[in-house]
mmCIF file of C-alpha atoms and ligand atoms in Angstrom:
data_model
loop_
_atom_site.group_PDB
_atom_site.id
_atom_site.type_symbol
_atom_site.label_atom_id
_atom_site.label_comp_id
_atom_site.label_asym_id
_atom_site.label_seq_id
_atom_site.Cartn_x
_atom_site.Cartn_y
_atom_site.Cartn_z
ATOM 1 C CA MET M 694 64.098 -23.258 13.749
ATOM 2 C CA LYS M 695 62.144 -26.423 13.075
ATOM 3 C CA GLU M 696 65.246 -28.628 13.370
ATOM 4 C CA LYS M 697 66.290 -26.836 16.542
ATOM 5 C CA ILE M 698 62.883 -27.524 18.123
ATOM 6 C CA GLU M 699 62.954 -31.180 16.999
ATOM 7 C CA GLU M 700 66.369 -31.580 18.607
ATOM 8 C CA LEU M 701 65.197 -29.919 21.846
ATOM 9 C CA LYS M 702 62.088 -32.079 21.842
ATOM 10 C CA SER M 703 64.032 -35.315 21.817
ATOM 11 C CA ARG M 704 66.419 -33.968 24.462
ATOM 12 C CA PHE M 705 63.441 -33.010 26.613
ATOM 13 C CA GLU M 706 61.814 -36.406 26.246
ATOM 14 C CA ASN M 707 65.018 -38.127 27.139
ATOM 15 C CA GLU M 708 65.590 -35.997 30.249
ATOM 16 C CA LEU M 709 61.955 -36.333 31.290
ATOM 17 C CA SER M 710 62.208 -40.104 31.243
ATOM 18 C CA LEU M 711 65.178 -39.839 33.618
ATOM 19 C CA ALA M 712 63.540 -37.342 36.010
ATOM 20 C CA SER M 713 62.622 -39.747 38.764
ATOM 21 C CA THR M 714 62.401 -37.229 41.640
ATOM 22 C CA GLU M 715 60.661 -33.915 42.286
ATOM 23 C CA GLU M 716 64.060 -32.163 42.319
ATOM 24 C CA LYS M 717 65.078 -33.531 38.935
ATOM 25 C CA LEU M 718 61.726 -32.551 37.520
ATOM 26 C CA GLU M 719 62.086 -29.027 38.911
ATOM 27 C CA ALA M 720 65.545 -28.729 37.365
ATOM 28 C CA LEU M 721 64.071 -29.785 34.042
ATOM 29 C CA ARG M 722 61.325 -27.178 34.377
ATOM 30 C CA VAL M 723 63.863 -24.414 35.016
ATOM 31 C CA GLY M 724 66.123 -25.678 32.215
ATOM 32 C CA PHE M 725 63.351 -25.459 29.636
ATOM 33 C CA LEU M 726 60.757 -22.988 30.908
ATOM 34 C CA GLY M 727 62.893 -20.719 33.150
ATOM 35 C CA LYS M 728 63.937 -17.121 32.363
ATOM 36 C CA LYS M 729 67.216 -18.302 30.872
ATOM 37 C CA GLY M 730 65.864 -21.639 29.748
ATOM 38 C CA GLU M 731 65.818 -23.259 26.327
ATOM 39 C CA ILE M 732 62.471 -21.815 25.346
ATOM 40 C CA ALA M 733 63.536 -18.272 26.263
ATOM 41 C CA GLU M 734 66.612 -18.839 24.060
ATOM 42 C CA LEU M 735 64.394 -19.957 21.204
ATOM 43 C CA MET M 736 62.356 -16.778 21.567
ATOM 44 C CA LYS M 737 65.515 -14.720 21.242
ATOM 45 C CA GLY M 738 66.348 -16.552 18.019
ATOM 46 C CA LEU M 739 62.937 -15.548 16.683
ATOM 47 C CA ARG M 740 64.315 -12.127 15.712
ATOM 48 C CA ASP M 741 66.359 -13.662 12.880
ATOM 49 C CA ALA M 742 63.706 -16.106 11.687
ATOM 50 C CA VAL M 743 62.432 -15.785 8.120
ATOM 51 C CA ASP M 744 58.802 -16.593 8.862
ATOM 52 C CA LYS M 745 58.338 -15.181 12.376
ATOM 53 C CA LYS M 746 54.658 -16.161 12.629
ATOM 54 C CA ALA M 747 55.155 -19.825 11.785
ATOM 55 C CA ALA M 748 58.245 -20.091 13.993
ATOM 56 C CA GLY M 749 56.434 -18.375 16.883
ATOM 57 C CA ALA M 750 53.572 -20.870 16.621
ATOM 58 C CA LEU M 751 56.011 -23.788 16.689
ATOM 59 C CA ILE M 752 57.742 -22.453 19.816
ATOM 60 C CA ASN M 753 54.417 -21.904 21.508
ATOM 61 C CA GLU M 754 53.271 -25.421 20.765
ATOM 62 C CA PHE M 755 56.515 -26.832 22.070
ATOM 63 C CA LYS M 756 56.228 -24.725 25.240
ATOM 64 C CA ASN M 757 52.692 -25.940 25.900
ATOM 65 C CA ASN M 758 53.728 -29.552 25.394
ATOM 66 C CA VAL M 759 56.648 -29.153 27.783
ATOM 67 C CA GLU M 760 54.380 -27.588 30.435
ATOM 68 C CA THR M 761 51.749 -30.307 30.199
ATOM 69 C CA ALA M 762 54.310 -33.109 30.203
ATOM 70 C CA ILE M 763 56.026 -31.714 33.318
ATOM 71 C CA ASP M 764 52.699 -31.182 35.122
ATOM 72 C CA ARG M 765 51.635 -34.710 34.325
ATOM 73 C CA ALA M 766 54.899 -36.233 35.419
ATOM 74 C CA SER M 767 54.792 -34.228 38.643
ATOM 75 C CA ALA M 768 51.217 -35.397 39.422
ATOM 76 C CA ALA M 769 52.172 -39.014 38.707
ATOM 77 C CA LEU M 770 55.206 -38.712 40.952
ATOM 78 C CA LYS M 771 53.144 -37.284 43.831
ATOM 79 C CA ASP M 772 50.553 -40.015 43.419
ATOM 80 C CA ALA M 773 53.199 -42.745 43.451
ATOM 81 C CA MET M 774 54.823 -41.225 46.551
ATOM 82 C CA LEU M 775 51.487 -41.093 48.342
ATOM 83 C CA LYS M 776 50.731 -44.697 47.476
ATOM 84 C CA ALA M 777 54.159 -45.772 48.684
ATOM 85 C CA GLN M 778 53.600 -43.838 51.925
ATOM 86 C CA ILE M 779 50.217 -45.490 52.442
ATOM 87 C CA ARG M 780 51.665 -48.920 51.756
ATOM 88 C CA SER M 781 54.545 -48.457 54.150
ATOM 89 C CA ALA M 782 52.501 -46.798 56.932
ATOM 90 C CA LYS M 783 52.560 -49.202 59.857
ATOM 91 C CA LYS M 784 49.977 -47.432 61.946
ATOM 92 C CA TYR M 785 46.740 -45.817 60.925
ATOM 93 C CA ASN M 786 47.559 -42.256 59.989
ATOM 94 C CA PRO M 787 44.468 -40.062 59.652
ATOM 95 C CA THR M 788 46.428 -37.265 57.967
ATOM 96 C CA LEU M 789 47.154 -39.380 54.887
ATOM 97 C CA ALA M 790 44.751 -38.992 52.009
ATOM 98 C CA ALA M 791 42.854 -42.155 51.134
ATOM 99 C CA GLU M 792 43.616 -44.070 47.983
ATOM 100 C CA ARG M 793 40.940 -43.361 45.442
ATOM 101 C CA MET M 794 38.326 -46.107 45.239
ATOM 102 C CA TYR M 795 35.220 -46.381 43.118
ATOM 103 C CA GLY M 796 32.013 -47.936 44.398
ATOM 104 C CA SER M 797 29.699 -50.163 42.423
ATOM 105 C CA TYR M 798 26.065 -51.141 42.676
ATOM 106 C CA HIS M 799 25.091 -54.435 44.262
ATOM 107 C CA PRO M 800 23.655 -56.727 41.559
ATOM 108 C CA ILE M 801 20.388 -57.027 43.504
ATOM 109 C CA THR M 802 20.023 -53.233 43.487
ATOM 110 C CA LEU M 803 20.541 -53.283 39.729
ATOM 111 C CA ALA M 804 17.977 -56.060 39.225
ATOM 112 C CA THR M 805 15.459 -54.282 41.505
ATOM 113 C CA ARG M 806 15.783 -51.025 39.596
ATOM 114 C CA ASP M 807 15.419 -52.820 36.300
ATOM 115 C CA VAL M 808 12.185 -54.523 37.295
ATOM 116 C CA GLU M 809 10.860 -51.359 38.948
ATOM 117 C CA GLN M 810 11.415 -49.426 35.756
ATOM 118 C CA ILE M 811 9.617 -52.040 33.677
ATOM 119 C CA PHE M 812 6.561 -52.098 35.941
ATOM 120 C CA THR M 813 6.326 -48.359 36.557
ATOM 121 C CA GLY M 814 6.278 -48.040 32.759
ATOM 122 C CA MET M 815 3.138 -50.201 32.828
ATOM 123 C CA GLY M 816 1.357 -48.082 35.424
ATOM 124 C CA PHE M 817 2.387 -49.868 38.633
ATOM 125 C CA THR M 818 3.353 -47.932 41.764
ATOM 126 C CA VAL M 819 6.326 -49.028 43.881
ATOM 127 C CA GLU M 820 5.591 -49.592 47.569
ATOM 128 C CA ASP M 821 7.940 -49.966 50.484
ATOM 129 C CA TYR M 822 7.049 -52.275 53.355
ATOM 130 C CA ALA M 823 8.368 -53.307 56.774
ATOM 131 C CA GLU M 824 10.639 -56.299 57.311
ATOM 132 C CA VAL M 825 9.164 -57.065 60.744
ATOM 133 C CA VAL M 826 5.494 -57.979 60.390
ATOM 134 C CA ASP M 827 2.615 -59.589 62.300
ATOM 135 C CA ASP M 828 1.406 -63.152 61.976
ATOM 136 C CA TYR M 829 -1.806 -61.724 60.536
ATOM 137 C CA GLU M 830 -0.042 -59.941 57.650
ATOM 138 C CA CYS M 831 2.345 -62.746 56.816
ATOM 139 C CA PHE M 832 -0.076 -65.658 57.130
ATOM 140 C CA GLU M 833 -3.659 -65.210 58.338
ATOM 141 C CA ALA M 834 -4.627 -62.467 55.893
ATOM 142 C CA LEU M 835 -3.210 -64.701 53.164
ATOM 143 C CA ASN M 836 -5.566 -67.564 53.886
ATOM 144 C CA ILE M 837 -2.951 -69.455 55.911
ATOM 145 C CA PRO M 838 -4.572 -70.046 59.313
ATOM 146 C CA LYS M 839 -2.598 -71.168 62.354
ATOM 147 C CA HIS M 840 -1.420 -74.787 62.062
ATOM 148 C CA HIS M 841 -1.812 -74.788 58.261
ATOM 149 C CA PRO M 842 0.891 -77.073 56.813
ATOM 150 C CA ALA M 843 1.914 -74.341 54.311
ATOM 151 C CA ARG M 844 3.574 -72.623 57.277
ATOM 152 C CA ASP M 845 6.114 -75.437 57.569
ATOM 153 C CA MET M 846 8.056 -74.217 54.554
ATOM 154 C CA GLN M 847 8.166 -70.716 55.944
ATOM 155 C CA ASP M 848 9.759 -71.019 59.348
ATOM 156 C CA THR M 849 11.430 -67.782 60.325
ATOM 157 C CA TYR M 850 12.785 -65.724 63.186
ATOM 158 C CA TYR M 851 10.164 -64.712 65.764
ATOM 159 C CA LEU M 852 10.381 -61.838 68.223
ATOM 160 C CA GLU M 853 9.188 -62.203 71.794
ATOM 161 C CA ASN M 854 6.173 -60.009 71.064
ATOM 162 C CA GLY M 855 4.943 -62.463 68.408
ATOM 163 C CA GLN M 856 6.111 -60.432 65.431
ATOM 164 C CA LEU M 857 8.329 -62.089 62.851
ATOM 165 C CA LEU M 858 10.809 -61.351 60.093
ATOM 166 C CA LYS M 859 8.714 -61.604 56.955
ATOM 167 C CA THR M 860 9.089 -64.808 54.980
ATOM 168 C CA GLN M 861 7.507 -63.449 51.812
ATOM 169 C CA THR M 862 6.719 -60.081 50.297
ATOM 170 C CA SER M 863 3.112 -61.321 50.032
ATOM 171 C CA ALA M 864 2.934 -60.138 53.653
ATOM 172 C CA ALA M 865 2.249 -56.633 52.338
ATOM 173 C CA GLN M 866 -0.685 -57.632 50.105
ATOM 174 C CA ASN M 867 -3.365 -57.042 52.730
ATOM 175 C CA ALA M 868 -2.100 -53.611 53.845
ATOM 176 C CA ILE M 869 -1.700 -52.401 50.263
ATOM 177 C CA MET M 870 -5.218 -53.514 49.319
ATOM 178 C CA LYS M 871 -6.539 -51.638 52.346
ATOM 179 C CA LYS M 872 -4.440 -48.583 51.532
ATOM 180 C CA TYR M 873 -5.544 -48.174 47.899
ATOM 181 C CA GLY M 874 -8.668 -50.294 47.381
ATOM 182 C CA ALA M 875 -9.500 -51.380 43.808
ATOM 183 C CA PRO M 876 -8.520 -50.878 41.029
ATOM 184 C CA LEU M 877 -4.898 -51.296 41.981
ATOM 185 C CA ARG M 878 -1.488 -51.935 40.367
ATOM 186 C CA ALA M 879 1.476 -52.121 42.700
ATOM 187 C CA ILE M 880 4.850 -53.791 43.083
ATOM 188 C CA PHE M 881 6.671 -54.082 46.389
ATOM 189 C CA PRO M 882 10.251 -55.315 46.625
ATOM 190 C CA GLY M 883 11.568 -56.512 49.948
ATOM 191 C CA ARG M 884 13.987 -58.618 51.922
ATOM 192 C CA CYS M 885 12.657 -61.957 53.194
ATOM 193 C CA PHE M 886 13.961 -64.351 55.813
ATOM 194 C CA ARG M 887 13.556 -68.106 56.205
ATOM 195 C CA ASN M 888 15.029 -70.930 58.164
ATOM 196 C CA GLU M 889 16.751 -72.629 55.212
ATOM 197 C CA SER M 890 19.612 -75.034 54.733
ATOM 198 C CA THR M 891 21.757 -72.946 52.456
ATOM 199 C CA ASP M 892 23.289 -74.135 49.196
ATOM 200 C CA ALA M 893 24.139 -72.596 45.808
ATOM 201 C CA CYS M 894 20.513 -71.633 45.205
ATOM 202 C CA HIS M 895 19.002 -71.289 48.719
ATOM 203 C CA GLU M 896 19.689 -68.545 51.253
ATOM 204 C CA ASN M 897 18.167 -67.624 54.609
ATOM 205 C CA THR M 898 17.998 -63.958 53.543
ATOM 206 C CA PHE M 899 16.887 -63.085 50.038
ATOM 207 C CA PHE M 900 14.913 -60.560 48.022
ATOM 208 C CA GLN M 901 11.541 -60.887 46.366
ATOM 209 C CA MET M 902 9.484 -58.501 44.281
ATOM 210 C CA GLU M 903 5.783 -58.896 44.827
ATOM 211 C CA GLY M 904 3.272 -57.522 42.376
ATOM 212 C CA MET M 905 -0.504 -57.195 42.377
ATOM 213 C CA MET M 906 -2.999 -56.057 39.825
ATOM 214 C CA ILE M 907 -6.668 -55.822 40.757
ATOM 215 C CA ASP M 908 -9.370 -54.542 38.452
ATOM 216 C CA GLU M 909 -12.564 -55.565 36.701
ATOM 217 C CA ASN M 910 -12.212 -58.598 34.389
ATOM 218 C CA ILE M 911 -8.617 -59.470 35.274
ATOM 219 C CA SER M 912 -7.865 -63.009 34.139
ATOM 220 C CA ILE M 913 -5.000 -65.460 33.730
ATOM 221 C CA SER M 914 -4.317 -63.991 30.271
ATOM 222 C CA ASN M 915 -3.449 -60.659 31.921
ATOM 223 C CA LEU M 916 -1.152 -62.469 34.333
ATOM 224 C CA ILE M 917 0.642 -64.285 31.507
ATOM 225 C CA TYR M 918 0.954 -61.099 29.457
ATOM 226 C CA PHE M 919 2.592 -59.157 32.298
ATOM 227 C CA MET M 920 4.949 -62.013 33.198
ATOM 228 C CA LYS M 921 6.034 -62.438 29.571
ATOM 229 C CA THR M 922 6.621 -58.705 29.122
ATOM 230 C CA MET M 923 8.613 -58.480 32.325
ATOM 231 C CA LEU M 924 10.847 -61.460 31.446
ATOM 232 C CA SER M 925 11.539 -60.344 27.890
ATOM 233 C CA GLU M 926 12.436 -56.831 29.088
ATOM 234 C CA VAL M 927 14.671 -58.048 31.902
ATOM 235 C CA PHE M 928 16.616 -60.584 29.859
ATOM 236 C CA ARG M 929 16.324 -58.998 26.420
ATOM 237 C CA ARG M 930 16.760 -62.359 24.757
ATOM 238 C CA ASP M 931 14.734 -65.487 24.194
ATOM 239 C CA ILE M 932 14.542 -67.630 27.275
ATOM 240 C CA LYS M 933 12.666 -70.867 27.821
ATOM 241 C CA VAL M 934 9.902 -70.686 30.412
ATOM 242 C CA ARG M 935 7.388 -73.162 31.707
ATOM 243 C CA LEU M 936 4.206 -72.591 33.642
ATOM 244 C CA ARG M 937 2.925 -75.395 35.835
ATOM 245 C CA PRO M 938 0.314 -75.638 38.538
ATOM 246 C CA GLY M 939 1.535 -74.643 41.993
ATOM 247 C CA PHE M 940 -0.206 -74.511 45.331
ATOM 248 C CA PHE M 941 -0.328 -71.357 47.416
ATOM 249 C CA PRO M 942 -3.207 -70.878 49.870
ATOM 250 C CA PHE M 943 -3.555 -67.262 48.734
ATOM 251 C CA THR M 944 -4.040 -68.035 45.028
ATOM 252 C CA GLU M 945 -6.718 -69.842 43.071
ATOM 253 C CA PRO M 946 -5.444 -71.093 40.684
ATOM 254 C CA GLY M 947 -1.723 -70.850 41.468
ATOM 255 C CA PHE M 948 1.274 -71.384 39.196
ATOM 256 C CA GLU M 949 4.974 -71.942 39.298
ATOM 257 C CA LEU M 950 6.757 -70.017 36.568
ATOM 258 C CA ASP M 951 10.150 -71.582 35.930
ATOM 259 C CA ILE M 952 12.917 -70.479 33.613
ATOM 260 C CA ASN M 953 15.516 -72.621 31.957
ATOM 261 C CA CYS M 954 18.713 -72.253 33.987
ATOM 262 C CA LEU M 955 20.910 -69.695 32.224
ATOM 263 C CA ILE M 956 24.033 -70.799 34.082
ATOM 264 C CA CYS M 957 24.099 -74.327 32.615
ATOM 265 C CA GLY M 958 21.703 -73.872 29.698
ATOM 266 C CA GLY M 959 19.328 -76.438 31.177
ATOM 267 C CA VAL M 960 21.551 -79.493 31.549
ATOM 268 C CA GLY M 961 21.646 -79.200 35.341
ATOM 269 C CA CYS M 962 24.132 -77.624 37.754
ATOM 270 C CA PRO M 963 24.362 -76.706 41.471
ATOM 271 C CA SER M 964 22.740 -73.293 40.769
ATOM 272 C CA CYS M 965 19.493 -75.001 39.682
ATOM 273 C CA THR M 966 19.775 -78.001 42.056
ATOM 274 C CA HIS M 967 20.642 -80.080 38.974
ATOM 275 C CA SER M 968 17.151 -79.819 37.516
ATOM 276 C CA GLY M 969 17.888 -77.460 34.622
ATOM 277 C CA TRP M 970 14.978 -75.244 35.760
ATOM 278 C CA LEU M 971 14.678 -72.464 38.301
ATOM 279 C CA GLU M 972 11.493 -71.486 40.125
ATOM 280 C CA LEU M 973 11.631 -67.808 39.361
ATOM 281 C CA CYS M 974 8.210 -66.301 39.704
ATOM 282 C CA PRO M 975 5.388 -68.115 41.484
ATOM 283 C CA CYS M 976 2.102 -66.429 40.714
ATOM 284 C CA GLY M 977 -1.623 -66.856 40.459
ATOM 285 C CA MET M 978 -5.077 -65.362 40.641
ATOM 286 C CA ILE M 979 -5.611 -63.834 44.077
ATOM 287 C CA HIS M 980 -7.843 -66.065 46.217
ATOM 288 C CA PRO M 981 -11.265 -64.479 46.893
ATOM 289 C CA ASN M 982 -10.713 -64.891 50.652
ATOM 290 C CA VAL M 983 -7.587 -62.753 50.399
ATOM 291 C CA LEU M 984 -9.373 -60.074 48.386
ATOM 292 C CA LYS M 985 -12.249 -60.024 50.904
ATOM 293 C CA GLU M 986 -9.809 -59.750 53.805
ATOM 294 C CA GLY M 987 -8.309 -56.715 52.035
ATOM 295 C CA GLY M 988 -11.721 -55.083 51.736
ATOM 296 C CA ILE M 989 -12.092 -55.670 47.978
ATOM 297 C CA ASP M 990 -15.535 -56.345 46.466
ATOM 298 C CA THR M 991 -15.123 -59.824 44.943
ATOM 299 C CA GLU M 992 -18.355 -59.528 42.950
ATOM 300 C CA LYS M 993 -16.798 -56.722 40.957
ATOM 301 C CA TYR M 994 -13.045 -57.276 41.048
ATOM 302 C CA THR M 995 -10.514 -60.026 40.406
ATOM 303 C CA GLY M 996 -6.751 -59.807 40.388
ATOM 304 C CA PHE M 997 -3.442 -61.551 39.940
ATOM 305 C CA ALA M 998 -0.325 -61.533 42.083
ATOM 306 C CA PHE M 999 3.238 -62.754 41.713
ATOM 307 C CA GLY M 1000 6.256 -63.205 43.953
ATOM 308 C CA LEU M 1001 9.306 -62.757 41.739
ATOM 309 C CA GLY M 1002 12.524 -64.144 43.204
ATOM 310 C CA LEU M 1003 14.691 -61.065 42.774
ATOM 311 C CA THR M 1004 17.814 -62.742 44.091
ATOM 312 C CA ARG M 1005 17.416 -65.615 41.641
ATOM 313 C CA LEU M 1006 16.710 -63.174 38.864
ATOM 314 C CA ALA M 1007 19.974 -61.376 39.635
ATOM 315 C CA MET M 1008 21.791 -64.749 39.570
ATOM 316 C CA MET M 1009 20.434 -65.552 36.129
ATOM 317 C CA LYS M 1010 20.821 -62.081 34.698
ATOM 318 C CA TYR M 1011 24.380 -61.553 35.867
ATOM 319 C CA GLY M 1012 25.588 -65.159 35.803
ATOM 320 C CA VAL M 1013 26.219 -65.385 39.560
ATOM 321 C CA LYS M 1014 26.536 -69.103 40.216
ATOM 322 C CA ASP M 1015 26.221 -69.107 43.986
ATOM 323 C CA ILE M 1016 23.406 -67.245 45.744
ATOM 324 C CA ARG M 1017 25.572 -66.962 48.862
ATOM 325 C CA ASP M 1018 27.899 -64.532 47.067
ATOM 326 C CA PHE M 1019 25.232 -61.827 47.369
ATOM 327 C CA ASN M 1020 25.404 -61.611 51.169
ATOM 328 C CA SER M 1021 29.090 -62.470 51.374
ATOM 329 C CA GLY M 1022 30.504 -58.946 51.364
ATOM 330 C CA ASN M 1023 33.057 -60.348 48.927
ATOM 331 C CA LEU M 1024 34.033 -57.269 46.948
ATOM 332 C CA LYS M 1025 35.946 -59.263 44.381
ATOM 333 C CA ALA M 1026 32.695 -60.918 43.341
ATOM 334 C CA LEU M 1027 30.317 -58.031 43.965
ATOM 335 C CA SER M 1028 32.119 -55.020 42.545
ATOM 336 C CA GLN M 1029 32.199 -56.289 38.961
ATOM 337 C CA PHE M 1030 28.839 -54.798 38.110
ATOM 338 C CA ARG M 1031 27.919 -51.278 37.037
ATOM 339 C CA SER M 1032 30.087 -48.628 38.724
ATOM 340 C CA LEU M 1033 28.723 -45.598 40.492
HETATM 341 N N1 DAH S 1491 4.912 -65.716 48.511
HETATM 342 C C1 DAH S 1491 5.174 -66.933 47.778
HETATM 343 C C2 DAH S 1491 6.470 -67.545 48.289
HETATM 344 O O1 DAH S 1491 7.329 -66.849 48.732
HETATM 345 C C3 DAH S 1491 5.294 -66.622 46.312
HETATM 346 C C4 DAH S 1491 4.009 -66.221 45.654
HETATM 347 C C5 DAH S 1491 3.229 -67.183 45.034
HETATM 348 C C6 DAH S 1491 3.601 -64.917 45.637
HETATM 349 C C7 DAH S 1491 2.064 -66.839 44.411
HETATM 350 C C8 DAH S 1491 2.413 -64.561 45.014
HETATM 351 C C9 DAH S 1491 1.659 -65.555 44.405
HETATM 352 O O2 DAH S 1491 1.970 -63.306 44.969
HETATM 353 O O3 DAH S 1491 0.489 -65.181 43.803
HETATM 354 O O4 DAH S 1491 6.641 -68.724 48.202
#
């Protein structure tokens, strides 16, 4: 019995490899699984077998294998036919099933979720905020009066009613202070817009993640602690950082937090404008004028804030050399990250 099955098995495999159409496959099915097929014949032979139980099990196993192999081959054939039909269809045919495609997350979505998870784990809430804001929110409440030269770097698109597309997520600081008062821990990601000459590391549309922590006795040490924790959790490896003084009208003191470019390792490349460093997370102690404007008692409370460049973070984390890839809609570049 065993030899007979072995022989049938190799015959089946051989015929299966030649069954290139549905009809041939059907003939094979009938030949093996049909009422008068090979397997039915084997069953008849079972009467004379010495060890009926063992022989029966062998036949059963063979039958199952034949069934699965034929089902699989039939599914593969149908799939191939469908694909060929889709490829050869000249006009759009809504009755054809679509080819199966898998989506993937945009790298900025992945970076945003990562940072959100890190900060929510440290007691921060995540806030959503508008993209169209008033001059007051974007500038005046942040200690940037009209005609202040700091506005020059933040030219943007203005609507006829005087509103503008926000140039920085800091634009939400005032409203969030007014919403929650102190103490407060919040992060607020958002899309920002600026009139920029674009290159490998500058875009006119990009994402930032703002963060604020206001409480009694908050100092620069708290700021440094939170920045360090965030960076080590995001990158999960040692990275070189440098903190240097930076000027922002809404901080006192203000800092630039740079990281060593992870694309070139610090020797200089287009992604870091050949400096080896990337301005990743400007930050500082919130200026008392800004706290006052948000209704916070400056005798009792101090706070820090930061404006993490989410788009740059995604570049560094995922090794995307050109910032313009993010808005390009280029699926070849963008679909390589985590699938849905
Ligand atoms: N909003 C600033 C910018 O886009 C970045 C920034 C600097 C945000 C210092 C802050 C901060 O919260 O404290 O250039």
